[in-house]
Amino acid sequence: MSTATAGSCEADRWAMNYEAAKQFYAREGHLQVPRKHVERIVGEDQEEQELRVGAWVRKRRSRAAALMPERMEQLSAIGMRWS
């Protein structure tokens, strides 16, 4: 797998999980997602996907220092509390 492909896949995963987090936030008004929560989203290919958004949000929160600043800003904009 090439580096460009790996980066693209990671960016795609980020985008899908971010959309799931935004959807959760829009519905619930917070990002205190239960760790085992699974969010269903419809992807660009119109296929429904189930994403483990609870684990994803928890991991982003615990590794905040390693996140790119623009990703921290994206999450902060949808209500992420970092502590």
C-alpha positions in Angstrom: 0.0 0.0 0.0 1.4 3.4 -1.0 1.8 6.2 1.5 -0.7 8.3 -0.4 -3.3 5.5 -0.3 -2.7 4.9 3.4 -3.1 8.7 4.1 -6.3 8.8 2.0 -7.7 5.8 3.8 -7.0 7.4 7.2 -8.5 10.6 6.0 -11.6 8.7 4.8 -11.9 7.0 8.1 -11.6 10.3 10.0 -14.2 11.9 7.8 -16.7 9.0 8.3 -16.2 8.9 12.1 -16.4 12.7 12.3 -19.7 12.6 10.4 -21.0 10.0 12.9 -19.9 12.2 15.8 -21.6 15.2 14.2 -24.7 13.2 13.8 -24.6 12.1 17.4 -24.0 15.6 18.6 -26.9 17.0 16.4 -29.3 14.5 17.9 -28.1 14.4 21.6 -26.6 17.9 22.1 -23.3 16.6 23.5 -20.3 14.3 22.8 -20.3 12.3 26.0 -20.8 9.2 23.9 -21.1 5.8 25.7 -17.9 3.8 24.8 -19.8 1.0 23.1 -22.2 3.2 21.2 -22.6 2.4 17.5 -23.8 5.2 15.2 -25.4 4.4 11.8 -24.6 6.7 9.0 -25.2 6.7 5.2 -21.9 7.0 3.4 -21.2 8.8 0.1 -21.9 5.5 -1.7 -25.4 5.5 -0.1 -24.6 2.4 1.9 -25.5 2.4 5.6 -22.5 1.9 7.9 -22.3 1.2 11.6 -19.4 3.1 13.2 -18.1 2.6 16.8 -18.3 6.3 17.4 -18.2 6.0 21.2 -14.7 4.3 21.1 -13.6 6.7 18.4 -14.5 9.8 20.4 -12.9 8.4 23.5 -9.7 7.7 21.7 -9.5 11.2 20.2 -10.1 12.7 23.6 -7.3 10.5 25.2 -4.9 11.3 22.4 -5.7 15.0 22.0 -2.0 16.0 22.1 -1.3 13.9 19.0 -4.2 15.4 16.9 -3.6 17.9 14.2 -4.8 21.3 15.2 -7.5 21.5 12.5 -9.0 18.2 13.7 -9.0 19.5 17.3 -10.8 22.6 16.0 -13.4 20.4 14.1 -14.2 18.4 17.2 -14.3 21.5 19.4 -16.8 23.1 17.0 -19.2 20.2 17.6 -19.0 20.3 21.3 -16.0 18.1 22.2 -14.9 18.5 25.8 -11.3 17.6 26.2 -11.2 16.7 29.9 
